[in-house]
mmCIF file of C-alpha atoms and ligand atoms in Angstrom:
data_model
loop_
_atom_site.group_PDB
_atom_site.id
_atom_site.type_symbol
_atom_site.label_atom_id
_atom_site.label_comp_id
_atom_site.label_asym_id
_atom_site.label_seq_id
_atom_site.Cartn_x
_atom_site.Cartn_y
_atom_site.Cartn_z
ATOM 1 C CA MET A 15 31.378 -5.589 -14.868
ATOM 2 C CA GLN A 16 29.082 -5.122 -11.594
ATOM 3 C CA PHE A 17 26.043 -4.676 -13.737
ATOM 4 C CA GLU A 18 26.487 -8.449 -15.183
ATOM 5 C CA ILE A 19 24.708 -10.104 -12.398
ATOM 6 C CA ARG A 20 21.214 -10.625 -12.817
ATOM 7 C CA ILE A 21 17.665 -12.038 -10.958
ATOM 8 C CA ASP A 22 16.000 -15.038 -12.120
ATOM 9 C CA PRO A 23 13.294 -13.893 -14.294
ATOM 10 C CA GLU A 24 11.547 -17.072 -14.641
ATOM 11 C CA ARG A 25 11.789 -17.851 -11.420
ATOM 12 C CA LEU A 26 10.562 -14.711 -10.021
ATOM 13 C CA ASN A 27 7.458 -14.873 -12.915
ATOM 14 C CA ARG A 28 6.558 -18.262 -11.143
ATOM 15 C CA HIS A 29 6.674 -16.811 -7.754
ATOM 16 C CA ILE A 30 4.341 -14.283 -8.739
ATOM 17 C CA ARG A 31 1.938 -16.506 -10.342
ATOM 18 C CA GLU A 32 1.923 -19.169 -7.863
ATOM 19 C CA LEU A 33 1.084 -16.215 -5.328
ATOM 20 C CA ALA A 34 -1.697 -15.188 -7.625
ATOM 21 C CA GLN A 35 -3.530 -18.988 -7.101
ATOM 22 C CA VAL A 36 -3.945 -17.605 -3.479
ATOM 23 C CA GLY A 37 -7.450 -15.862 -2.757
ATOM 24 C CA THR A 38 -8.807 -16.068 -6.283
ATOM 25 C CA LEU A 39 -12.611 -15.135 -6.553
ATOM 26 C CA PRO A 40 -14.829 -17.430 -8.514
ATOM 27 C CA GLU A 41 -15.787 -13.783 -10.634
ATOM 28 C CA GLY A 42 -12.025 -13.465 -11.348
ATOM 29 C CA GLY A 43 -9.374 -11.365 -9.219
ATOM 30 C CA ILE A 44 -7.618 -11.762 -5.819
ATOM 31 C CA SER A 45 -8.673 -11.155 -2.493
ATOM 32 C CA ARG A 46 -6.467 -11.406 0.218
ATOM 33 C CA LEU A 47 -7.639 -8.866 2.536
ATOM 34 C CA ALA A 48 -5.510 -8.595 5.690
ATOM 35 C CA LEU A 49 -5.680 -11.120 7.926
ATOM 36 C CA THR A 50 -8.520 -13.537 6.373
ATOM 37 C CA ASP A 51 -7.682 -17.118 5.432
ATOM 38 C CA ALA A 52 -6.739 -16.367 2.302
ATOM 39 C CA ASP A 53 -4.052 -13.678 3.374
ATOM 40 C CA LYS A 54 -2.746 -16.501 5.894
ATOM 41 C CA ALA A 55 -2.364 -19.113 2.853
ATOM 42 C CA GLY A 56 -0.563 -16.282 1.006
ATOM 43 C CA ARG A 57 1.774 -15.672 3.968
ATOM 44 C CA ASP A 58 2.315 -19.366 4.630
ATOM 45 C CA LEU A 59 3.488 -19.641 0.857
ATOM 46 C CA PHE A 60 5.838 -16.772 1.541
ATOM 47 C CA VAL A 61 7.356 -18.531 4.457
ATOM 48 C CA SER A 62 7.704 -21.836 2.859
ATOM 49 C CA TRP A 63 10.177 -19.976 0.024
ATOM 50 C CA LEU A 64 12.005 -18.283 2.785
ATOM 51 C CA GLU A 65 12.467 -21.396 4.546
ATOM 52 C CA GLU A 66 13.623 -23.203 1.324
ATOM 53 C CA LEU A 67 16.588 -20.712 1.272
ATOM 54 C CA SER A 68 17.036 -21.404 5.077
ATOM 55 C CA LEU A 69 16.985 -17.632 6.036
ATOM 56 C CA GLU A 70 16.362 -16.615 9.442
ATOM 57 C CA VAL A 71 12.565 -15.654 9.529
ATOM 58 C CA ARG A 72 11.079 -13.280 12.337
ATOM 59 C CA ILE A 73 7.589 -12.562 12.454
ATOM 60 C CA ASP A 74 6.893 -9.647 14.749
ATOM 61 C CA GLN A 75 4.246 -8.449 17.017
ATOM 62 C CA VAL A 76 1.859 -7.263 14.278
ATOM 63 C CA GLY A 77 2.631 -10.025 12.096
ATOM 64 C CA ASN A 78 5.085 -8.265 9.639
ATOM 65 C CA ILE A 79 7.177 -11.232 8.495
ATOM 66 C CA ILE A 80 10.832 -10.473 8.110
ATOM 67 C CA GLY A 81 13.597 -12.661 6.353
ATOM 68 C CA PHE A 82 17.223 -12.202 6.821
ATOM 69 C CA GLN A 83 20.372 -12.831 4.322
ATOM 70 C CA PRO A 84 23.051 -12.250 7.235
ATOM 71 C CA GLY A 85 26.135 -9.916 5.977
ATOM 72 C CA ARG A 86 29.942 -9.986 6.614
ATOM 73 C CA GLY A 87 29.471 -7.465 9.459
ATOM 74 C CA ASP A 88 26.955 -6.263 12.110
ATOM 75 C CA ALA A 89 25.932 -2.932 10.527
ATOM 76 C CA ARG A 90 22.431 -2.175 9.934
ATOM 77 C CA PRO A 91 20.625 -4.063 7.619
ATOM 78 C CA VAL A 92 19.310 -2.882 3.999
ATOM 79 C CA LEU A 93 15.431 -3.535 4.121
ATOM 80 C CA ILE A 94 13.431 -4.391 0.820
ATOM 81 C CA GLY A 95 9.914 -4.978 0.660
ATOM 82 C CA SER A 96 6.335 -4.258 0.358
ATOM 83 C CA HIS A 97 2.663 -6.059 1.174
ATOM 84 C CA LEU A 98 1.065 -9.484 0.571
ATOM 85 C CA ASP A 99 -2.431 -8.248 1.323
ATOM 86 C CA THR A 100 -5.145 -7.054 -1.302
ATOM 87 C CA VAL A 101 -8.048 -4.815 -1.878
ATOM 88 C CA ARG A 102 -10.968 -6.641 -2.859
ATOM 89 C CA ALA A 103 -10.779 -8.117 -6.435
ATOM 90 C CA ALA A 104 -7.295 -7.184 -7.019
ATOM 91 C CA GLY A 105 -4.673 -7.913 -9.771
ATOM 92 C CA PRO A 106 -1.427 -10.054 -8.807
ATOM 93 C CA LEU A 107 1.022 -7.308 -8.517
ATOM 94 C CA ASP A 108 0.198 -4.741 -6.261
ATOM 95 C CA GLY A 109 2.468 -5.423 -3.323
ATOM 96 C CA ALA A 110 3.276 -9.109 -4.153
ATOM 97 C CA LEU A 111 5.750 -7.691 -7.000
ATOM 98 C CA GLY A 112 7.876 -5.753 -4.051
ATOM 99 C CA VAL A 113 7.755 -8.708 -1.726
ATOM 100 C CA LEU A 114 8.560 -11.508 -4.127
ATOM 101 C CA ALA A 115 11.362 -9.289 -5.850
ATOM 102 C CA GLY A 116 12.997 -8.840 -2.385
ATOM 103 C CA LEU A 117 12.730 -12.958 -2.091
ATOM 104 C CA GLU A 118 14.042 -13.143 -5.546
ATOM 105 C CA ILE A 119 17.155 -10.724 -4.613
ATOM 106 C CA LEU A 120 18.020 -12.933 -1.461
ATOM 107 C CA GLN A 121 18.152 -16.096 -3.452
ATOM 108 C CA THR A 122 20.371 -14.521 -6.238
ATOM 109 C CA LEU A 123 22.899 -13.384 -3.402
ATOM 110 C CA GLN A 124 22.886 -16.913 -2.160
ATOM 111 C CA GLU A 125 23.305 -18.584 -5.280
ATOM 112 C CA GLN A 126 25.921 -16.335 -6.966
ATOM 113 C CA GLY A 127 27.776 -16.703 -3.888
ATOM 114 C CA ILE A 128 27.436 -12.815 -3.155
ATOM 115 C CA HIS A 129 28.303 -11.569 0.828
ATOM 116 C CA THR A 130 27.339 -8.085 1.436
ATOM 117 C CA GLN A 131 28.587 -6.463 4.000
ATOM 118 C CA ARG A 132 25.339 -5.441 5.367
ATOM 119 C CA THR A 133 22.570 -7.950 6.061
ATOM 120 C CA VAL A 134 19.951 -8.019 3.403
ATOM 121 C CA ALA A 135 16.412 -8.557 4.680
ATOM 122 C CA VAL A 136 13.155 -8.939 2.920
ATOM 123 C CA VAL A 137 9.813 -8.068 4.561
ATOM 124 C CA THR A 138 6.089 -8.135 3.834
ATOM 125 C CA PHE A 139 4.196 -5.537 6.300
ATOM 126 C CA THR A 140 0.632 -6.537 7.719
ATOM 127 C CA ASN A 141 -2.307 -4.536 6.252
ATOM 128 C CA GLU A 142 -0.793 -2.379 3.783
ATOM 129 C CA GLU A 143 -4.232 -1.514 2.037
ATOM 130 C CA GLY A 144 -6.504 -0.760 4.954
ATOM 131 C CA ALA A 145 -9.178 -2.405 3.199
ATOM 132 C CA ARG A 146 -10.220 -4.289 5.738
ATOM 133 C CA PHE A 147 -8.918 -2.563 8.826
ATOM 134 C CA THR A 148 -8.911 0.853 7.944
ATOM 135 C CA THR A 149 -5.750 2.079 9.333
ATOM 136 C CA ASP A 150 -3.810 1.353 6.434
ATOM 137 C CA MET A 151 0.395 0.666 6.187
ATOM 138 C CA MET A 152 -0.825 -0.468 9.779
ATOM 139 C CA GLY A 153 2.483 -2.869 9.839
ATOM 140 C CA SER A 154 4.891 -0.285 8.736
ATOM 141 C CA ARG A 155 3.712 2.133 11.001
ATOM 142 C CA ALA A 156 3.908 -0.024 13.982
ATOM 143 C CA PHE A 157 7.428 -1.303 12.453
ATOM 144 C CA CYS A 158 8.461 2.489 12.578
ATOM 145 C CA GLY A 159 7.140 3.089 15.957
ATOM 146 C CA GLU A 160 4.228 5.500 14.841
ATOM 147 C CA LEU A 161 1.613 3.271 16.129
ATOM 148 C CA SER A 162 1.980 1.153 19.410
ATOM 149 C CA VAL A 163 1.212 -2.583 18.909
ATOM 150 C CA GLU A 164 -1.904 -2.127 21.262
ATOM 151 C CA GLU A 165 -3.355 0.330 18.683
ATOM 152 C CA ALA A 166 -2.805 -1.831 16.109
ATOM 153 C CA TRP A 167 -4.416 -4.848 17.871
ATOM 154 C CA ASP A 168 -7.296 -2.852 18.831
ATOM 155 C CA VAL A 169 -8.114 -1.604 15.501
ATOM 156 C CA SER A 170 -11.835 -3.402 14.373
ATOM 157 C CA ASP A 171 -13.135 -4.117 10.895
ATOM 158 C CA PHE A 172 -16.411 -3.320 9.752
ATOM 159 C CA GLU A 173 -17.772 -6.649 11.187
ATOM 160 C CA GLY A 174 -15.966 -5.702 14.529
ATOM 161 C CA ALA A 175 -13.048 -8.428 14.448
ATOM 162 C CA CYS A 176 -10.012 -6.882 15.803
ATOM 163 C CA VAL A 177 -6.437 -7.034 14.568
ATOM 164 C CA GLY A 178 -5.264 -8.779 17.576
ATOM 165 C CA ASP A 179 -7.565 -11.562 17.372
ATOM 166 C CA GLU A 180 -7.389 -12.102 13.982
ATOM 167 C CA LEU A 181 -3.736 -12.294 14.152
ATOM 168 C CA ARG A 182 -3.847 -15.103 16.743
ATOM 169 C CA ARG A 183 -6.330 -16.630 14.837
ATOM 170 C CA ILE A 184 -4.347 -16.956 11.472
ATOM 171 C CA GLY A 185 -0.972 -17.938 13.700
ATOM 172 C CA TYR A 186 0.740 -14.676 12.745
ATOM 173 C CA ALA A 187 0.563 -13.006 16.373
ATOM 174 C CA GLY A 188 4.778 -13.150 16.658
ATOM 175 C CA ASP A 189 6.593 -12.220 19.460
ATOM 176 C CA PHE A 190 9.745 -10.304 17.673
ATOM 177 C CA PRO A 191 9.349 -6.808 18.780
ATOM 178 C CA CYS A 192 8.453 -4.451 16.614
ATOM 179 C CA GLY A 193 11.071 -1.576 16.418
ATOM 180 C CA GLN A 194 13.855 -4.178 16.752
ATOM 181 C CA VAL A 195 15.099 -3.649 13.205
ATOM 182 C CA LYS A 196 16.403 -0.299 12.566
ATOM 183 C CA PRO A 197 17.225 -0.618 8.882
ATOM 184 C CA SER A 198 20.181 1.527 7.224
ATOM 185 C CA ALA A 199 17.940 1.727 4.204
ATOM 186 C CA TYR A 200 14.574 0.718 2.699
ATOM 187 C CA LEU A 201 13.635 0.006 -1.054
ATOM 188 C CA GLU A 202 10.291 -1.110 -2.366
ATOM 189 C CA LEU A 203 9.548 -2.049 -5.996
ATOM 190 C CA HIS A 204 6.124 -1.368 -7.123
ATOM 191 C CA ILE A 205 3.942 -1.217 -9.899
ATOM 192 C CA GLU A 206 3.181 2.506 -10.685
ATOM 193 C CA GLN A 207 -0.793 2.134 -10.743
ATOM 194 C CA GLY A 208 -0.837 5.205 -12.863
ATOM 195 C CA PRO A 209 -0.416 5.732 -16.687
ATOM 196 C CA ILE A 210 2.655 7.909 -16.982
ATOM 197 C CA LEU A 211 5.662 5.108 -17.714
ATOM 198 C CA ASP A 212 3.233 3.045 -20.095
ATOM 199 C CA LYS A 213 2.438 6.259 -22.157
ATOM 200 C CA GLU A 214 5.592 7.334 -22.035
ATOM 201 C CA GLN A 215 7.448 3.983 -22.661
ATOM 202 C CA VAL A 216 9.782 4.217 -19.803
ATOM 203 C CA THR A 217 10.631 1.060 -17.838
ATOM 204 C CA ILE A 218 11.816 2.658 -14.816
ATOM 205 C CA GLY A 219 10.239 5.175 -12.195
ATOM 206 C CA ALA A 220 12.541 6.722 -9.759
ATOM 207 C CA VAL A 221 9.875 7.759 -7.071
ATOM 208 C CA GLU A 222 11.102 11.127 -5.453
ATOM 209 C CA ALA A 223 7.802 11.626 -3.138
ATOM 210 C CA ILE A 224 4.701 9.930 -2.368
ATOM 211 C CA THR A 225 1.366 11.337 -1.879
ATOM 212 C CA GLY A 226 -0.154 12.056 1.542
ATOM 213 C CA ILE A 227 -3.496 10.598 2.473
ATOM 214 C CA SER A 228 -6.484 11.652 4.567
ATOM 215 C CA TRP A 229 -9.229 9.012 5.420
ATOM 216 C CA GLN A 230 -12.711 9.746 7.099
ATOM 217 C CA GLU A 231 -15.792 8.097 7.631
ATOM 218 C CA LEU A 232 -18.682 10.259 7.187
ATOM 219 C CA THR A 233 -22.398 9.083 9.059
ATOM 220 C CA ILE A 234 -25.210 10.976 7.989
ATOM 221 C CA THR A 235 -28.297 10.999 10.061
ATOM 222 C CA GLY A 236 -31.785 11.690 8.714
ATOM 223 C CA ALA A 237 -35.204 10.303 9.158
ATOM 224 C CA ALA A 238 -36.411 6.996 7.500
ATOM 225 C CA ASN A 239 -39.940 7.663 6.082
ATOM 226 C CA HIS A 240 -42.480 6.438 3.540
ATOM 227 C CA ALA A 241 -41.204 6.994 -0.138
ATOM 228 C CA GLY A 242 -44.485 7.416 -1.532
ATOM 229 C CA THR A 243 -46.521 9.686 1.085
ATOM 230 C CA THR A 244 -43.406 12.055 2.383
ATOM 231 C CA PRO A 245 -43.745 15.203 0.997
ATOM 232 C CA LEU A 246 -40.530 16.836 -0.699
ATOM 233 C CA ASP A 247 -40.001 19.549 1.637
ATOM 234 C CA ALA A 248 -40.779 17.291 4.609
ATOM 235 C CA ARG A 249 -37.749 15.066 4.029
ATOM 236 C CA ARG A 250 -34.705 14.439 6.117
ATOM 237 C CA ASP A 251 -32.986 12.182 3.142
ATOM 238 C CA ALA A 252 -29.871 10.948 4.139
ATOM 239 C CA GLY A 253 -29.284 9.379 1.096
ATOM 240 C CA LEU A 254 -29.468 12.660 -1.189
ATOM 241 C CA ALA A 255 -26.977 14.435 1.322
ATOM 242 C CA ALA A 256 -24.577 11.392 0.688
ATOM 243 C CA ALA A 257 -24.929 11.945 -3.137
ATOM 244 C CA LYS A 258 -24.324 15.487 -2.779
ATOM 245 C CA VAL A 259 -21.084 14.876 -0.743
ATOM 246 C CA ILE A 260 -19.859 12.389 -3.680
ATOM 247 C CA GLN A 261 -20.930 15.079 -6.089
ATOM 248 C CA TYR A 262 -18.884 17.824 -4.144
ATOM 249 C CA LEU A 263 -15.693 15.548 -3.795
ATOM 250 C CA ARG A 264 -15.545 16.271 -7.565
ATOM 251 C CA GLU A 265 -15.755 19.900 -7.200
ATOM 252 C CA LEU A 266 -13.356 19.891 -4.678
ATOM 253 C CA ALA A 267 -10.568 18.035 -6.521
ATOM 254 C CA LYS A 268 -11.194 20.289 -9.621
ATOM 255 C CA GLY A 269 -10.486 23.356 -7.344
ATOM 256 C CA LEU A 270 -7.344 22.287 -5.807
ATOM 257 C CA PRO A 271 -3.961 21.667 -7.575
ATOM 258 C CA ASP A 272 -3.530 18.061 -8.191
ATOM 259 C CA GLN A 273 -6.034 16.937 -5.436
ATOM 260 C CA ARG A 274 -7.771 13.791 -5.568
ATOM 261 C CA ALA A 275 -10.902 13.074 -3.571
ATOM 262 C CA THR A 276 -13.128 9.805 -3.970
ATOM 263 C CA CYS A 277 -15.966 8.192 -2.172
ATOM 264 C CA GLY A 278 -15.309 4.310 -2.059
ATOM 265 C CA ARG A 279 -17.640 3.104 0.082
ATOM 266 C CA LEU A 280 -21.316 4.122 0.401
ATOM 267 C CA SER A 281 -24.241 2.377 2.521
ATOM 268 C CA PHE A 282 -27.848 3.180 3.576
ATOM 269 C CA LEU A 283 -29.948 2.255 6.319
ATOM 270 C CA PRO A 284 -32.525 0.556 6.216
ATOM 271 C CA ASP A 285 -31.803 0.247 2.487
ATOM 272 C CA VAL A 286 -35.024 -0.695 1.284
ATOM 273 C CA ILE A 287 -36.454 0.572 -1.895
ATOM 274 C CA ASN A 288 -39.531 2.270 -0.615
ATOM 275 C CA VAL A 289 -37.742 3.968 2.589
ATOM 276 C CA ILE A 290 -36.305 7.182 2.507
ATOM 277 C CA PRO A 291 -32.796 6.589 4.083
ATOM 278 C CA GLY A 292 -32.493 7.464 7.672
ATOM 279 C CA GLU A 293 -28.685 7.356 7.739
ATOM 280 C CA ALA A 294 -25.802 6.997 5.204
ATOM 281 C CA THR A 295 -22.445 5.768 5.866
ATOM 282 C CA LEU A 296 -19.825 6.821 3.257
ATOM 283 C CA THR A 297 -15.868 7.169 3.197
ATOM 284 C CA VAL A 298 -13.806 9.784 1.954
ATOM 285 C CA ASP A 299 -10.148 9.323 0.663
ATOM 286 C CA LEU A 300 -8.399 12.831 -0.204
ATOM 287 C CA ARG A 301 -4.723 12.856 -1.355
ATOM 288 C CA ASN A 302 -2.261 15.389 -2.398
ATOM 289 C CA GLY A 303 1.451 15.594 -2.571
ATOM 290 C CA ASP A 304 1.457 19.090 -0.611
ATOM 291 C CA ASP A 305 0.192 19.003 2.812
ATOM 292 C CA THR A 306 -1.011 22.569 2.860
ATOM 293 C CA VAL A 307 -3.157 21.637 -0.059
ATOM 294 C CA LEU A 308 -4.241 18.380 1.614
ATOM 295 C CA LYS A 309 -5.180 20.387 4.720
ATOM 296 C CA LYS A 310 -7.381 22.860 2.860
ATOM 297 C CA ALA A 311 -9.196 20.106 1.364
ATOM 298 C CA GLU A 312 -9.865 18.653 4.623
ATOM 299 C CA GLN A 313 -11.125 22.201 5.459
ATOM 300 C CA GLN A 314 -13.029 22.747 2.363
ATOM 301 C CA LEU A 315 -15.162 19.634 2.577
ATOM 302 C CA ALA A 316 -15.874 20.361 6.257
ATOM 303 C CA GLU A 317 -17.049 23.738 5.634
ATOM 304 C CA TYR A 318 -19.549 22.198 2.657
ATOM 305 C CA LEU A 319 -20.626 19.346 5.343
ATOM 306 C CA ALA A 320 -21.765 22.202 7.785
ATOM 307 C CA SER A 321 -23.506 23.904 5.087
ATOM 308 C CA LEU A 322 -25.048 20.587 4.022
ATOM 309 C CA VAL A 323 -26.506 20.085 7.248
ATOM 310 C CA GLU A 324 -28.494 23.041 7.197
ATOM 311 C CA GLN A 325 -29.339 22.542 3.597
ATOM 312 C CA GLU A 326 -30.910 19.181 4.038
ATOM 313 C CA ASN A 327 -31.981 19.038 7.670
ATOM 314 C CA VAL A 328 -29.575 16.340 8.421
ATOM 315 C CA GLU A 329 -26.786 15.529 11.070
ATOM 316 C CA ILE A 330 -23.202 14.546 10.026
ATOM 317 C CA SER A 331 -20.770 13.014 12.199
ATOM 318 C CA SER A 332 -17.274 12.427 11.049
ATOM 319 C CA ARG A 333 -14.430 9.905 12.014
ATOM 320 C CA MET A 334 -10.636 9.773 11.010
ATOM 321 C CA LEU A 335 -9.630 6.607 9.907
ATOM 322 C CA ALA A 336 -6.378 7.352 8.509
ATOM 323 C CA ARG A 337 -4.153 10.374 8.052
ATOM 324 C CA VAL A 338 -0.514 10.241 6.578
ATOM 325 C CA SER A 339 1.618 13.586 5.295
ATOM 326 C CA PRO A 340 3.166 13.232 2.121
ATOM 327 C CA SER A 341 6.815 11.911 2.236
ATOM 328 C CA ARG A 342 10.103 12.710 0.286
ATOM 329 C CA CYS A 343 12.264 9.955 -0.929
ATOM 330 C CA ASP A 344 16.083 10.269 0.052
ATOM 331 C CA PRO A 345 17.786 12.120 -3.015
ATOM 332 C CA SER A 346 21.091 9.761 -2.536
ATOM 333 C CA VAL A 347 18.955 6.428 -2.639
ATOM 334 C CA VAL A 348 16.884 8.225 -5.903
ATOM 335 C CA ALA A 349 20.407 8.623 -7.643
ATOM 336 C CA LEU A 350 21.424 5.149 -6.737
ATOM 337 C CA ILE A 351 18.026 3.806 -8.584
ATOM 338 C CA GLU A 352 18.811 6.327 -11.351
ATOM 339 C CA GLU A 353 22.565 5.190 -11.969
ATOM 340 C CA SER A 354 21.184 1.260 -11.596
ATOM 341 C CA ALA A 355 18.812 1.747 -14.070
ATOM 342 C CA ARG A 356 21.612 3.729 -16.311
ATOM 343 C CA GLY A 357 23.795 0.629 -15.836
ATOM 344 C CA LEU A 358 21.382 -1.664 -16.906
ATOM 345 C CA GLY A 359 20.533 0.291 -20.172
ATOM 346 C CA LEU A 360 16.828 1.017 -18.944
ATOM 347 C CA ALA A 361 14.724 4.244 -19.466
ATOM 348 C CA HIS A 362 14.023 5.821 -16.419
ATOM 349 C CA ARG A 363 12.431 9.163 -15.127
ATOM 350 C CA ARG A 364 11.626 10.603 -11.709
ATOM 351 C CA MET A 365 7.881 10.530 -10.639
ATOM 352 C CA VAL A 366 5.621 11.347 -7.610
ATOM 353 C CA SER A 367 3.590 8.428 -6.319
ATOM 354 C CA GLY A 368 -0.342 9.071 -6.168
ATOM 355 C CA ALA A 369 -0.790 5.522 -4.377
ATOM 356 C CA GLY A 370 0.141 5.187 -0.531
ATOM 357 C CA HIS A 371 3.079 2.854 0.342
ATOM 358 C CA ASP A 372 4.881 1.360 3.047
ATOM 359 C CA ALA A 373 7.461 3.261 1.984
ATOM 360 C CA GLN A 374 6.583 6.712 2.885
ATOM 361 C CA ILE A 375 6.221 5.508 6.571
ATOM 362 C CA VAL A 376 9.351 3.978 6.497
ATOM 363 C CA ALA A 377 10.845 6.950 4.642
ATOM 364 C CA ARG A 378 10.785 9.024 8.253
ATOM 365 C CA THR A 379 13.183 6.689 9.806
ATOM 366 C CA CYS A 380 15.788 5.683 7.110
ATOM 367 C CA PRO A 381 16.918 6.784 3.878
ATOM 368 C CA THR A 382 14.099 5.218 1.766
ATOM 369 C CA ALA A 383 13.255 5.254 -2.062
ATOM 370 C CA MET A 384 10.699 3.223 -4.766
ATOM 371 C CA ILE A 385 11.166 2.043 -8.032
ATOM 372 C CA PHE A 386 8.352 1.759 -10.144
ATOM 373 C CA ILE A 387 7.604 -0.128 -13.329
ATOM 374 C CA PRO A 388 4.582 0.442 -16.049
ATOM 375 C CA SER A 389 0.970 -0.668 -15.071
ATOM 376 C CA LYS A 390 -0.662 -1.188 -18.559
ATOM 377 C CA ASP A 391 -3.215 1.474 -19.254
ATOM 378 C CA GLY A 392 -2.029 2.580 -15.754
ATOM 379 C CA ILE A 393 -4.721 0.300 -13.968
ATOM 380 C CA SER A 394 -4.803 -1.365 -10.531
ATOM 381 C CA HIS A 395 -6.951 -2.232 -7.751
ATOM 382 C CA SER A 396 -8.698 -3.952 -10.138
ATOM 383 C CA LEU A 397 -8.368 -7.258 -12.039
ATOM 384 C CA ALA A 398 -7.443 -5.873 -15.213
ATOM 385 C CA GLU A 399 -4.325 -5.250 -13.536
ATOM 386 C CA TYR A 400 -0.974 -6.129 -15.696
ATOM 387 C CA SER A 401 2.747 -5.354 -15.823
ATOM 388 C CA ARG A 402 4.801 -7.231 -18.739
ATOM 389 C CA PRO A 403 7.164 -9.966 -17.570
ATOM 390 C CA GLU A 404 9.854 -7.852 -18.951
ATOM 391 C CA ASP A 405 9.335 -4.949 -17.003
ATOM 392 C CA ILE A 406 9.250 -6.860 -13.960
ATOM 393 C CA GLU A 407 12.596 -8.359 -14.552
ATOM 394 C CA ALA A 408 13.963 -4.894 -15.255
ATOM 395 C CA GLY A 409 12.379 -3.547 -12.079
ATOM 396 C CA ALA A 410 13.947 -6.680 -10.065
ATOM 397 C CA ASN A 411 17.430 -5.932 -11.365
ATOM 398 C CA VAL A 412 17.479 -2.351 -10.667
ATOM 399 C CA LEU A 413 16.185 -3.265 -7.386
ATOM 400 C CA LEU A 414 19.134 -5.837 -6.875
ATOM 401 C CA HIS A 415 21.982 -3.468 -8.145
ATOM 402 C CA THR A 416 20.558 -0.425 -6.025
ATOM 403 C CA ALA A 417 20.390 -3.077 -2.975
ATOM 404 C CA LEU A 418 23.954 -4.059 -3.592
ATOM 405 C CA ARG A 419 25.491 -0.679 -3.652
ATOM 406 C CA LEU A 420 23.431 0.271 -0.470
ATOM 407 C CA ALA A 421 24.516 -2.873 1.040
ATOM 408 C CA ASP A 422 28.270 -2.469 0.399
ATOM 409 C CA GLU A 423 28.854 1.437 0.584
ATOM 410 C CA GLY A 424 26.806 1.778 3.869
ATOM 411 C CA MET A 425 24.834 5.010 4.336
ATOM 412 C CA GLY A 426 25.383 5.531 7.848
HETATM 413 C C1 LIG B 145 -3.029 1.580 -1.469
HETATM 414 O O1 LIG B 145 -2.668 1.051 -2.525
HETATM 415 C C2 LIG B 145 -3.641 2.827 -1.514
HETATM 416 O O2 LIG B 145 -2.978 3.762 -2.230
HETATM 417 O O3 LIG B 145 -4.622 3.362 -0.922
HETATM 418 MN MN1 LIG B 146 0.725 -1.709 -2.954
HETATM 419 MN MN1 LIG B 147 -3.194 -0.891 -3.151
#
């Protein structure tokens, strides 16, 4: 009987479509990099939807937006959320799905007159992506006390603008204290962003663990010189050294179990066709679900860089941008997700997330798990990102029923 309650799929998909109009690029795709004007516009739309429901809305000191649907008792709330910021040229679902599904759950509870024991709240965390300010999962780190508010405000983007100033500029430097909300449990619905569910035609992934992530920026210094006249053995070519690092990352990934290694940004100075690059700056993204292996990857990269300094007669400095250990989801919440999927007649399987999520930060403070739905061809962080409306609906219904159980049964 309990499984008869359902979200409104038309409304959820309409909200997704409307938000997807915010930050569209002329060449296609969406760009709502954290704390830009487009991010502000997306936030404003979300807040207007929270206000239409007369929810209590709080904006905290790092710009996390939380809407509360009060429960019958004063026990700690069940929190549902994700993020509204995007990478550059993103699709419509990464992050937005989890936030808008949370909104949909609150609207469903209101419409159906369901009064849960616990408060149910929806959150959008600031700067999950780390695409502009390279401390990823920034809002959830501050929410959980892993990052102080001042540390968050001080982080700068590549042009030198800092989080504190940008929060004030867009009107989202709230005064609600970070750390005031202590959820009893956290749930995040997300697209898988990988190929497994789509390939296996399984609708629901119950996420058991989330990858560890290590981000660093390398600066390679050689010597700018003439491209035509400088003999090969006299070159200190920072560009060549950067290319060797990128090549090495693939070897590193191949040599360790389930290792990922990516260079996503690269720039040269002076960046001119007939000049040997005197400086190269590049980013390295290393990921593994096993922290011991991730540490080994960091170590092997450091050893390779030391050898490259000799080989290419360059200097290399490294700056750590972000580091998060792998997280395990709470087994009892994972089991509740599976029960909800079963109750709704949906095919499901357990899985590990290779993408980073706010859930991996929140998991360290309260019972947490994630629900995945299929991503067509496993594509995301791309304008080709797509999930079928019926899978979106299924995921949101699993989220609803898991939240209902958590809000009424209590988990401490
Ligand atoms: C965020 O989407 C990440 O996995 O980097
Ligand atoms: Mn995401
Ligand atoms: Mn993402």
